[in-house]
mmCIF file of C-alpha atoms in Angstrom:
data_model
loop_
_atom_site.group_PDB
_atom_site.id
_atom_site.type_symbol
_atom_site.label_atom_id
_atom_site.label_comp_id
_atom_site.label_asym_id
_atom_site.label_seq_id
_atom_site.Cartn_x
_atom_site.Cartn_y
_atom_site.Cartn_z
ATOM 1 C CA UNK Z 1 40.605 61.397 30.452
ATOM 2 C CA UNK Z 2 37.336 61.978 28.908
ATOM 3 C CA UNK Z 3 36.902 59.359 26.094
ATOM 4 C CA UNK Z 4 34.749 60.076 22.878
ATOM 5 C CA UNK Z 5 34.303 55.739 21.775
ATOM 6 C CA UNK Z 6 32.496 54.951 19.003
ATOM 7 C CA UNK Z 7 31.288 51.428 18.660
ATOM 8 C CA UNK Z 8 30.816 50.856 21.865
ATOM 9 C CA UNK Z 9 28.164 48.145 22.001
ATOM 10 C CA UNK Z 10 30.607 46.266 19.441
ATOM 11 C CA UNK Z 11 32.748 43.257 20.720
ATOM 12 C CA UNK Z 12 36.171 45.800 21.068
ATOM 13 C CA UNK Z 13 34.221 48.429 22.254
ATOM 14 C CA UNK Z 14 32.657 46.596 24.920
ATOM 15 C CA UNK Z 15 36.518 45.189 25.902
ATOM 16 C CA UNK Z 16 37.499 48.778 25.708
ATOM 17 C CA UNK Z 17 35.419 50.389 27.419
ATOM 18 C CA UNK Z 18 35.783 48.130 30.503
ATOM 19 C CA UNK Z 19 39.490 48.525 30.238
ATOM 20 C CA UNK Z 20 39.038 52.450 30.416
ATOM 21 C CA UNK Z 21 36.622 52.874 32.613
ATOM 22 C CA UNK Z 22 38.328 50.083 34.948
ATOM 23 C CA UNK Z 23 41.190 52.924 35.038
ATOM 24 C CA UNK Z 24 39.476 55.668 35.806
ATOM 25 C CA UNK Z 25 38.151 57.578 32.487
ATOM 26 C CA UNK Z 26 35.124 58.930 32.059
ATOM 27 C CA UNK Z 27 33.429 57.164 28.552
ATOM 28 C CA UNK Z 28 31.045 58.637 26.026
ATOM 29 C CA UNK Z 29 29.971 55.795 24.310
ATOM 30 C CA UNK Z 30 28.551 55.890 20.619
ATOM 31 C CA UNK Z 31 26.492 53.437 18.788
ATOM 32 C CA UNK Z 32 23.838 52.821 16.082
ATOM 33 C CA UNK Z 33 22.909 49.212 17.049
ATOM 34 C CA UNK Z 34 22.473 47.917 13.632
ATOM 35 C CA UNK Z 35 21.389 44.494 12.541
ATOM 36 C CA UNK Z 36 24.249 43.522 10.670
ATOM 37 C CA UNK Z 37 24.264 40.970 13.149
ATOM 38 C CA UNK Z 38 22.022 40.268 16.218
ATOM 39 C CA UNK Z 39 21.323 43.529 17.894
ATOM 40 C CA UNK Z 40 20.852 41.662 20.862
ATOM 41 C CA UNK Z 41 24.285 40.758 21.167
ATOM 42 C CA UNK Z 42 24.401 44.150 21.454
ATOM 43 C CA UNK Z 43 21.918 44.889 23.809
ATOM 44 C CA UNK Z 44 23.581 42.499 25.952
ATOM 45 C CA UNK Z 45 27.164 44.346 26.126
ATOM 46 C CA UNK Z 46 25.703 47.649 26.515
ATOM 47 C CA UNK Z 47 24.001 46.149 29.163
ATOM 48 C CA UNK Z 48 27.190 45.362 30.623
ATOM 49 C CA UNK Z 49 27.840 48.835 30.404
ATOM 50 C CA UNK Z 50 25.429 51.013 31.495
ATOM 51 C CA UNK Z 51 25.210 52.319 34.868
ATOM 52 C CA UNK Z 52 28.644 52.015 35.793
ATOM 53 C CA UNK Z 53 30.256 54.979 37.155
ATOM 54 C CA UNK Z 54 31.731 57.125 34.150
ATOM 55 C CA UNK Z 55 30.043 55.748 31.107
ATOM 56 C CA UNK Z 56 27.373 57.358 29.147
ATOM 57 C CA UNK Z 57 25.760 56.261 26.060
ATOM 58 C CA UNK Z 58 24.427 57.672 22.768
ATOM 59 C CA UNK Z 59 22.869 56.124 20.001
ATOM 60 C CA UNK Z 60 24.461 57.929 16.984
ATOM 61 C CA UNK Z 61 24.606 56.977 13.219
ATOM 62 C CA UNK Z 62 28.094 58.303 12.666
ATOM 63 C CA UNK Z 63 26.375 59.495 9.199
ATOM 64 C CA UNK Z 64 24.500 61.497 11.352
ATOM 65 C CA UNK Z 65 26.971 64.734 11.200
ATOM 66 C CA UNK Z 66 24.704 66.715 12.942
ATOM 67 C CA UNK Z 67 24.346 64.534 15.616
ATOM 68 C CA UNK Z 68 27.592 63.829 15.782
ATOM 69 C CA UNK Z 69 28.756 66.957 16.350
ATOM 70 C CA UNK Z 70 26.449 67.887 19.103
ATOM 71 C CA UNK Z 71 27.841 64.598 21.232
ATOM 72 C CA UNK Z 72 31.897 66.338 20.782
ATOM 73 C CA UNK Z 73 30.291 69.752 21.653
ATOM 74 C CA UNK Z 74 28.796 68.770 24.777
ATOM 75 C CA UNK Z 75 30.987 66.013 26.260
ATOM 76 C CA UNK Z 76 33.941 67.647 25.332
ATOM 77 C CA UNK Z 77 36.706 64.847 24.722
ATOM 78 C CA UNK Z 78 40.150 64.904 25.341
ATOM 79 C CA UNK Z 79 40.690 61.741 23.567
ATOM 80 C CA UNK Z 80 38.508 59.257 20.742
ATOM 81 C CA UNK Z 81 38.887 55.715 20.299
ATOM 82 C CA UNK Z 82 37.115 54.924 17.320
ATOM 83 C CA UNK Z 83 35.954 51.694 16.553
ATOM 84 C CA UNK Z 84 32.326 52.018 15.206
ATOM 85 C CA UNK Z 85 32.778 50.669 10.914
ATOM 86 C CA UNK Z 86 30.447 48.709 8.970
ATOM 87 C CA UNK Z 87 32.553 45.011 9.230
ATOM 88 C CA UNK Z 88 32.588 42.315 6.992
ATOM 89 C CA UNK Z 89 34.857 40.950 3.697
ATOM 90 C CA UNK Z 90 31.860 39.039 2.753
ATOM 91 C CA UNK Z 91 29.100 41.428 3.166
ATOM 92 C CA UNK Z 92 30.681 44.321 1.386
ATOM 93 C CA UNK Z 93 30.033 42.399 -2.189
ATOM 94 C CA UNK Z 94 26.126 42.514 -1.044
ATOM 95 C CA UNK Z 95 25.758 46.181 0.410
ATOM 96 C CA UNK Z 96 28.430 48.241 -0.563
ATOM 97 C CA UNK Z 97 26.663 51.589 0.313
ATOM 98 C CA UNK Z 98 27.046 50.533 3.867
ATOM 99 C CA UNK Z 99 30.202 50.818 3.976
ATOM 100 C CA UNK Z 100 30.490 54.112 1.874
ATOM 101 C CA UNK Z 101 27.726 55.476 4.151
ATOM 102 C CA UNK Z 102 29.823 54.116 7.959
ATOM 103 C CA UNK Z 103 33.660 53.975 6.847
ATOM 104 C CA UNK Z 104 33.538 57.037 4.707
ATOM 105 C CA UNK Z 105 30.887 59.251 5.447
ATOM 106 C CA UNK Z 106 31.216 58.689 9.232
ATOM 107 C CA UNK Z 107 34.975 58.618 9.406
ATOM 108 C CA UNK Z 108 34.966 62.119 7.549
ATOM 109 C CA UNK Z 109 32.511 63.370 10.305
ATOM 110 C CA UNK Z 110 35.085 62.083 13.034
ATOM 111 C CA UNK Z 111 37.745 63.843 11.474
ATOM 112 C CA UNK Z 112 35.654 67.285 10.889
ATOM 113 C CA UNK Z 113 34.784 66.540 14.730
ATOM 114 C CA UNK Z 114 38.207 66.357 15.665
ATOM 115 C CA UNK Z 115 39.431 69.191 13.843
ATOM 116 C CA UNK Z 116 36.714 71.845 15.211
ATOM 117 C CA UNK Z 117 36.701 70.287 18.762
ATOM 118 C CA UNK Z 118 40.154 69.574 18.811
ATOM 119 C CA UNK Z 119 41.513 66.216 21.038
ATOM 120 C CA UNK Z 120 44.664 64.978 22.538
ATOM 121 C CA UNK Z 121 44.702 61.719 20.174
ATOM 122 C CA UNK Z 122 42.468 60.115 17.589
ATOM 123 C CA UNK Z 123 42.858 56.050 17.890
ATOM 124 C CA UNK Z 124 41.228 54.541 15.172
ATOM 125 C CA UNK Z 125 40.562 51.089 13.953
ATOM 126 C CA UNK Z 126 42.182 49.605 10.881
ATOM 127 C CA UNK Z 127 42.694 46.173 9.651
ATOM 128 C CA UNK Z 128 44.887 43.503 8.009
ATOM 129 C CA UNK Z 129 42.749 43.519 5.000
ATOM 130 C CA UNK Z 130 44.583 46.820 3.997
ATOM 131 C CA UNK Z 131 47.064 44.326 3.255
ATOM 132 C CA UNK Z 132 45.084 42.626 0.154
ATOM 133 C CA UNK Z 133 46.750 41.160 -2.470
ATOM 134 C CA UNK Z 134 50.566 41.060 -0.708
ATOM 135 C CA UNK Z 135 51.366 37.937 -0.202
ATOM 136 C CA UNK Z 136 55.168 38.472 1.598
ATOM 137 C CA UNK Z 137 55.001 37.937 5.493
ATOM 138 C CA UNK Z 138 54.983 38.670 7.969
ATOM 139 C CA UNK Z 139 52.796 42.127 6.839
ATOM 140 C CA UNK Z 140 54.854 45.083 8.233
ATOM 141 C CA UNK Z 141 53.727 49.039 7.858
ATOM 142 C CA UNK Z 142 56.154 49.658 5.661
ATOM 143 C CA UNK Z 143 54.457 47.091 3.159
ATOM 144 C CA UNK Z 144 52.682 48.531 0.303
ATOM 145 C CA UNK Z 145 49.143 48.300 0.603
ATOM 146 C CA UNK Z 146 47.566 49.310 -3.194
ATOM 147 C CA UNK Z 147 45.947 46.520 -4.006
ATOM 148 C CA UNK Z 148 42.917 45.797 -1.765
ATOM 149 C CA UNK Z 149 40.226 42.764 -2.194
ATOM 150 C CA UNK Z 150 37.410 43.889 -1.230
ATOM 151 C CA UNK Z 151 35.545 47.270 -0.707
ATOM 152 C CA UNK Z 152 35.926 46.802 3.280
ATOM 153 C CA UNK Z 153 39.791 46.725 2.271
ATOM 154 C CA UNK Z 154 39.750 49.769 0.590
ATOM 155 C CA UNK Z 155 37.668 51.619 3.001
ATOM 156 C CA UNK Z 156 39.905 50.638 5.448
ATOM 157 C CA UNK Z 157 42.636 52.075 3.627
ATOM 158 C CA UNK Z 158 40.942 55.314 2.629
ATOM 159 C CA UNK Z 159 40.377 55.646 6.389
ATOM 160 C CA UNK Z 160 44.472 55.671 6.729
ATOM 161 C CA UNK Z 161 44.714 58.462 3.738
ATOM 162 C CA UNK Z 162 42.182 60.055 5.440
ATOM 163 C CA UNK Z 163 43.536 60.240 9.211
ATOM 164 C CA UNK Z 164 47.013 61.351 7.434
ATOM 165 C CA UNK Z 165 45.383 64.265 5.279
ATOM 166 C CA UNK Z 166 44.114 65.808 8.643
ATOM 167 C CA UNK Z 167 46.864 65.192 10.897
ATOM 168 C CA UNK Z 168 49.323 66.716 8.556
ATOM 169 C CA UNK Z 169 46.856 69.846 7.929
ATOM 170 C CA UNK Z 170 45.666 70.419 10.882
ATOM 171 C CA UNK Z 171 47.886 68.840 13.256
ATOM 172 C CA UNK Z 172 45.327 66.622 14.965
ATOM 173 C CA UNK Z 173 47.369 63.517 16.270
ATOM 174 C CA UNK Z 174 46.191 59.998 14.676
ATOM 175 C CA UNK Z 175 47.011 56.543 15.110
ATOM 176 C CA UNK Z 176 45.843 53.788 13.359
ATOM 177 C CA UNK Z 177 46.210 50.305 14.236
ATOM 178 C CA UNK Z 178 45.763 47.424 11.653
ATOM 179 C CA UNK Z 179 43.416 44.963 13.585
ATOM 180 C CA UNK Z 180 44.179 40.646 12.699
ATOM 181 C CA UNK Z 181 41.806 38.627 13.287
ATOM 182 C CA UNK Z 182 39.944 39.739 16.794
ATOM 183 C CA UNK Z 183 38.510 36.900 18.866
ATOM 184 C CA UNK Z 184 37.035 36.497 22.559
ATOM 185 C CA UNK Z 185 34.431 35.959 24.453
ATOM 186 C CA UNK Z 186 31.514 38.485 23.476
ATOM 187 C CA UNK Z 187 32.823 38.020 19.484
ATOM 188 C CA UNK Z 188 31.134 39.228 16.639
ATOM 189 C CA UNK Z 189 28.973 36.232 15.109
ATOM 190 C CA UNK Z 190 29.832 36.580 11.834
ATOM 191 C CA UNK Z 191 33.671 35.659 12.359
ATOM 192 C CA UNK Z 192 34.426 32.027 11.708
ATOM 193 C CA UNK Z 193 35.450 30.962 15.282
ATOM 194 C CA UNK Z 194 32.419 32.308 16.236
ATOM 195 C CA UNK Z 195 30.014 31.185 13.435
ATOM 196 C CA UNK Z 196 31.996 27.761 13.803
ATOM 197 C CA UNK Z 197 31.163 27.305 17.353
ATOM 198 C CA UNK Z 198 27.829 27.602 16.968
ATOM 199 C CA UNK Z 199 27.623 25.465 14.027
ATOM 200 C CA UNK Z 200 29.453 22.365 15.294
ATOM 201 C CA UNK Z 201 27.161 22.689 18.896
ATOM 202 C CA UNK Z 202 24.436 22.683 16.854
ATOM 203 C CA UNK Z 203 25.884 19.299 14.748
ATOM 204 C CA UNK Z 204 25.618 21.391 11.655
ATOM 205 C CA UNK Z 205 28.356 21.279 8.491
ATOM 206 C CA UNK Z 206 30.753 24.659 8.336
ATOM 207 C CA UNK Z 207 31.994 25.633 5.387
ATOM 208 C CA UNK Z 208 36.081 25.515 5.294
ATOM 209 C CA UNK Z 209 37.329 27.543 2.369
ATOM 210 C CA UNK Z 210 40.576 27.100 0.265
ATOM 211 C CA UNK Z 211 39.906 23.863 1.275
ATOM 212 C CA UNK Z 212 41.582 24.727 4.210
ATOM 213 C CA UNK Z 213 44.965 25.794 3.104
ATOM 214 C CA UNK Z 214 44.517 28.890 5.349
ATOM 215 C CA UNK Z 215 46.256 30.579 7.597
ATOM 216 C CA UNK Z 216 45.292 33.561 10.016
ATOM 217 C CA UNK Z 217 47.066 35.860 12.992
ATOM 218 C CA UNK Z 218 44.351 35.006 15.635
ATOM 219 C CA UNK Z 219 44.491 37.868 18.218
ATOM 220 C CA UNK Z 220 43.160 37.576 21.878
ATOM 221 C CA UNK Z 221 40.993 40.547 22.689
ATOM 222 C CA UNK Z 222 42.552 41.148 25.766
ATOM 223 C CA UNK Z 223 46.037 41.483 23.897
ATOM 224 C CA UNK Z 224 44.095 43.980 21.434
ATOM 225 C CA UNK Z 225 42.779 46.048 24.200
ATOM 226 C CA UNK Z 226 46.020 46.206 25.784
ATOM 227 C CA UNK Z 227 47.506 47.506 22.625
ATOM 228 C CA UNK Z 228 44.990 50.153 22.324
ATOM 229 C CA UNK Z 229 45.181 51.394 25.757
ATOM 230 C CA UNK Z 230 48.900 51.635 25.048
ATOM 231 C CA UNK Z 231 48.945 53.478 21.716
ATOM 232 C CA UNK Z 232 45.844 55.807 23.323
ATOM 233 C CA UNK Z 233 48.670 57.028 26.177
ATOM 234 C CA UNK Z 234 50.805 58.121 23.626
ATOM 235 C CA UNK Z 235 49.932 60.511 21.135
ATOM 236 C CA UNK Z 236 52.429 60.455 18.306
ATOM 237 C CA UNK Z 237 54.936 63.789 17.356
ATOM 238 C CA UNK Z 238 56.222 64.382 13.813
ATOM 239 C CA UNK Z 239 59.055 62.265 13.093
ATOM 240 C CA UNK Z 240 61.983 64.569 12.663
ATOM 241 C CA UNK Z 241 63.835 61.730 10.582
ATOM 242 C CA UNK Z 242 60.835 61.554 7.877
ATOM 243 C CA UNK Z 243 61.810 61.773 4.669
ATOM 244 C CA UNK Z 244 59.583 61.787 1.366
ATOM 245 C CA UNK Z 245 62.424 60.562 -0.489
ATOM 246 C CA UNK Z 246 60.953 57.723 -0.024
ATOM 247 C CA UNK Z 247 57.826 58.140 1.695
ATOM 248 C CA UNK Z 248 57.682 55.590 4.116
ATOM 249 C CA UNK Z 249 54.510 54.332 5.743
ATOM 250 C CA UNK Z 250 53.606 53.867 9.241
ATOM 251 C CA UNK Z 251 55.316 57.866 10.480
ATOM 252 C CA UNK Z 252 55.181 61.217 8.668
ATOM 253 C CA UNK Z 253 56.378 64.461 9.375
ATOM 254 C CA UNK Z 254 52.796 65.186 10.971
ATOM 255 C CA UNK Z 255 51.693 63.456 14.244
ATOM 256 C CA UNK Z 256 50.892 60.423 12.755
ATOM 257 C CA UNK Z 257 51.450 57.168 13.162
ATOM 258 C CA UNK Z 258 50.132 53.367 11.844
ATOM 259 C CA UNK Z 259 50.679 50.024 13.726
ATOM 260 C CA UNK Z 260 49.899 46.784 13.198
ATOM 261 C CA UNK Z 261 48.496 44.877 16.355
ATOM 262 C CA UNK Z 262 48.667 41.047 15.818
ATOM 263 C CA UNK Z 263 49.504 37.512 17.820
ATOM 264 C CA UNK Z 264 52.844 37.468 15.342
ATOM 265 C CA UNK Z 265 51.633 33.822 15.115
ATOM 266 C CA UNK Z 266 49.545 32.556 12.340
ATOM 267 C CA UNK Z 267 47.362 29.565 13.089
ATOM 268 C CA UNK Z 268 46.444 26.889 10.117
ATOM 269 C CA UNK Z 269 42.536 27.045 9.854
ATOM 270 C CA UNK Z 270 42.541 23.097 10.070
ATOM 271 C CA UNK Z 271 44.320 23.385 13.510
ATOM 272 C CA UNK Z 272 42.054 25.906 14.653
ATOM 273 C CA UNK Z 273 39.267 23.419 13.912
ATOM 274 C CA UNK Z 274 41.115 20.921 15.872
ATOM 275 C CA UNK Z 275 41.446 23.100 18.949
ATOM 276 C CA UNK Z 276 37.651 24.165 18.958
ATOM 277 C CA UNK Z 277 36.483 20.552 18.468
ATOM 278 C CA UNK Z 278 38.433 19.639 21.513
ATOM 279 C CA UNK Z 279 36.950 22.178 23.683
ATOM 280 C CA UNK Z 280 33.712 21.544 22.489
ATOM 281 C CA UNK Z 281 34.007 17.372 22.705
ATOM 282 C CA UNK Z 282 32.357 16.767 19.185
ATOM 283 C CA UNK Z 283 33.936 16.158 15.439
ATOM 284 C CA UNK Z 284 33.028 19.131 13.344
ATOM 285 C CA UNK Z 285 31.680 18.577 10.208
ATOM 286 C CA UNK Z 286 33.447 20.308 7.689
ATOM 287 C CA UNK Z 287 32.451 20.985 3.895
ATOM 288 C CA UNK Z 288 35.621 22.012 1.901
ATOM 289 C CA UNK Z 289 34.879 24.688 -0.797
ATOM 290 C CA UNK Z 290 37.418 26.887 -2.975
ATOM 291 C CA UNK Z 291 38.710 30.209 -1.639
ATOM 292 C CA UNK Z 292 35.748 32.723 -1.455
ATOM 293 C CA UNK Z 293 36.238 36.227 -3.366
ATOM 294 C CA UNK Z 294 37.544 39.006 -1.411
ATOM 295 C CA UNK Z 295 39.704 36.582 0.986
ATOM 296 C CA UNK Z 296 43.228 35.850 1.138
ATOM 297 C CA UNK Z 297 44.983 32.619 2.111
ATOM 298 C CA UNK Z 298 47.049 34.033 4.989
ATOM 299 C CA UNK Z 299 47.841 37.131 7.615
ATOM 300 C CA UNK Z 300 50.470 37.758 9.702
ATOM 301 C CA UNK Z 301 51.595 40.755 11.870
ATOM 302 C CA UNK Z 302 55.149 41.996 11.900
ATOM 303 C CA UNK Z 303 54.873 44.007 15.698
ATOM 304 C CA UNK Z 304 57.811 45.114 15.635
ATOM 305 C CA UNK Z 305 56.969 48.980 15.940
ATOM 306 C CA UNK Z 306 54.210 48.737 18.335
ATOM 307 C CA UNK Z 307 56.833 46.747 20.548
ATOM 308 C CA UNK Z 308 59.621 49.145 20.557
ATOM 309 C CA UNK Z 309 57.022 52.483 20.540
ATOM 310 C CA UNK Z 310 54.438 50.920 23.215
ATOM 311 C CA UNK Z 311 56.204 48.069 25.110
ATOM 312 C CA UNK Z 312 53.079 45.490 23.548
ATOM 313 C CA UNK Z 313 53.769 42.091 23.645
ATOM 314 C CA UNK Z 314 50.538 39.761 22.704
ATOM 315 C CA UNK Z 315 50.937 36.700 25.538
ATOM 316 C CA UNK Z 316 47.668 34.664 24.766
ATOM 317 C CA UNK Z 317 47.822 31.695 22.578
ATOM 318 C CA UNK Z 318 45.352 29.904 20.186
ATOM 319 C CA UNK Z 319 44.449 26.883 22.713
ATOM 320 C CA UNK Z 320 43.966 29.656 25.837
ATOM 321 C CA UNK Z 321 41.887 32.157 24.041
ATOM 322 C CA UNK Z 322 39.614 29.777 22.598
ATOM 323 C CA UNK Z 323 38.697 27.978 25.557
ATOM 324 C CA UNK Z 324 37.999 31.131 26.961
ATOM 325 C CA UNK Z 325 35.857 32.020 24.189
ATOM 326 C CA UNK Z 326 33.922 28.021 24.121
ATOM 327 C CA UNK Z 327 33.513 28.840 27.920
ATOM 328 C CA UNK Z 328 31.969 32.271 27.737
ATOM 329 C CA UNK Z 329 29.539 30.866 24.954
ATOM 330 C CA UNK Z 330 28.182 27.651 26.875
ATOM 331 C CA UNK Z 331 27.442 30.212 29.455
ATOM 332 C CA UNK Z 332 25.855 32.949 27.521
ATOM 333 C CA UNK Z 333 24.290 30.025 24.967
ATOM 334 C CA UNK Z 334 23.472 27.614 27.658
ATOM 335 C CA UNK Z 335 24.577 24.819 26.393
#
C-alpha cells in the first residue's frame, strides 16, 4: 500500500516505518522535528530512514492545513498511520497551546484530509491516559473514560470523539489504539526508563514519584508495531450488533473501532528500577517524592479485543525489552 505516516522521525514512527517498508509499502513520511526533546534524536532515525527504497519524507506542521493537504493530494494514500501528537503528561501543565495547536488542530486537518482524499483505513494513536481517573483494572474499551488528568488526556480523548464523528458521517474507516507505556531502543527521552537510564549512567539521583507505589503496562515496541501492522490490515465494518441502548465503546454502527494495545502485565516502578540497575551494573540513586499532578498510580491493558479481532499477542517481557533498550543506548551513548 501507499502509507500517509505522520510522526515519522518519532520513536513509533521510526519502528513503523521499518516494519512497513520491510514489507513492501511505499511510505510518505511526515514530520515537524520539534524540540520538545532533542531534535537530534530525530535526525538520527530519519537518518535511518532516508534513502531506502519506498520512503519519502516531508517536513509538515500538521497545523499546517495547507500543507497538509498538498502532501494527501500528491502522494495519494491508500492508508494513514498517524502517530505525529504533541506527547507529554508533564509538559501539558507548561504549554498547553501545544497540544491544542498538534492534537486538535492537526488531528482535525487529518480527518478533513481523509474525508476529501478518501483512504482505505485511518490508524491513529491513542493512549492509556484516556483512562484518567478510573482506577478498576485491568482498563478495557468498554471502560468509561470522562474523567481525564491532564490536558494530553483529554486531547487524547477528543481525538477518539473526533475519529468517531467522521467515520460515522462520512464513512471513513478509523481505528484507534490506546498506546501503554511504549519503550525500546530509539525511546523518547522524556519517558522514565529512558530519562532513568541516563540518569543512573551518569551517577545522578532520579526522582521516583508516589514514592514508588507505582505500577505501569510496559509495552515492547516491537509488540506495539506488531499490533499496528495488524489493526492497519484490517479496516473495521459497522457492527451490525451495535446498539445505542447502551452505547458501548470500542465499535459503532460506523466503521469504527478502538483497541487497547498493552503487555497485559503491569510492572511495579521499584522492580523496574531493579531490572535497569542490573543491566546497567550500578545502584541507582533514587529520591522519593509524592505523586506528581496529572499522573496516576497504575495502568493496565485488558487485550482482549485486539486478540480475538487481530490475533495480537504481546511476547516480550520487562527483563528482555530493557536489556535491549540498555544495549541500544551504550551503543548509541557510548558508554
Amino acid at each position: 500500500m501507499k502509507i500517509l505516516l505522520t510522526g515519522a522521525a518519532g520513536f513509533v514512527g521510526l519502528h513503523s516505518t521499518l516494519a512497513l517498508l520491510a514489507r513492501g509499502d511505499e511510505v510518505l513520511g511526515c514530520d515537524n522535528l520539534n524540540d520538545y526533546y532533542d531534535p537530534t534524536l530525530k535526525t538520527a532515525r530519519l537518518a535511518l530512514l532516508q534513502g531506502r527504497p519506498g520512503f519519502q519524507f516531508r517536513r509538515i506542521d500538521l497545523a499546517d492545513a495547507a500543507a497538509l493537504e498538498a502532501a494527501f493530494r500528491e502522494f495519494r494514500p491508500q492508508a494513514v498511520v498517524h502517530l505525529a501528537a504533541q506527547a507529554g503528561v508533564r509538559y501539558s501543565l507548561q504549554n498547553p497551546r501545544a497540544y491544542v495547536d498538534s492534537n486538535l488542530v492537526g488531528f482535525a486537518n487529518i480527518l478533513e484530509c481523509c474525508r476529501h482524499h478518501p483512504v482505505r483505513h485511518l490508524v491513529f494513536a491513542s493512549s492509556s491516559s484516556v483512562y484518567g481517573a478510573n482506577t478498576k483494572v485491568p482498563f478495557a474499551v468498554t471502560d468509561r473514560t470522562d474523567h481525564p488528568v491532564s490536558l494530553y488526556a483529554a486531547t487524547k480523548k477528543a481525538n477518539e470523539v473526533m475519529a468517531h464523528a467522521y467515520s460515522d458521517l462520512y464513512g471513513i474507516p478509523s481505528t484507534g489504539l490506546r498506546f501503554f507505556t511504549v519503550y525500546g531502543p530509539w525511546g523518547r527521552p522524556d519517558m522514565a526508563y529512558f530519562s532513568f537510564t541516563k540518569a543512573i549512567f551518569e551517577g545522578r539521583e532520579i526522582e521516583v514519584f508516589n514514592n514508588g507505589d507505582m505500577q505501569r503496562d510496559f509495552t515492547y515496541i516491537d509488540d506495539i508495531v506488531d499490533g499496528v501492522i495488524r489493526v492497519l490490515d484490517r479496516p473495521p465494518q459497522p457492527d451490525p450488533s451495535w446498539s445505542g441502548d447502551p452505547p458501548l465503546a470500542g465499535r459503532s454502527r460506523a466503521p469504527y473501532r478502538l483497541y487497547n494495545i498493552g503487555n497485559h502485565s503491569p510492572v511495579p516502578l521499584l522492580h523496574f528500577i531493579e531490572v535497569l540497575e542490573r543491566l546497567i551494573g550500578r545502584p541507582a540513586r533514587k529520591v522519593l517524592r509524592p505523586m506528581a499532578a496529572g499522573d496516576v498510580q497504575r495502568t493496565y491493558a485488558d487485550v482482549a479485543d485486539l486478540t480475538r479481532d487481530c490475533g495480537f499477542e504481546p511476547r516480550t517481557p520487562i527483563e528482555i525489552g530493557l536489556a535491549r533498550f540498555v544495549a541500544w543506548y551504550r551503543q548509541y551513548h557510548r558508554c
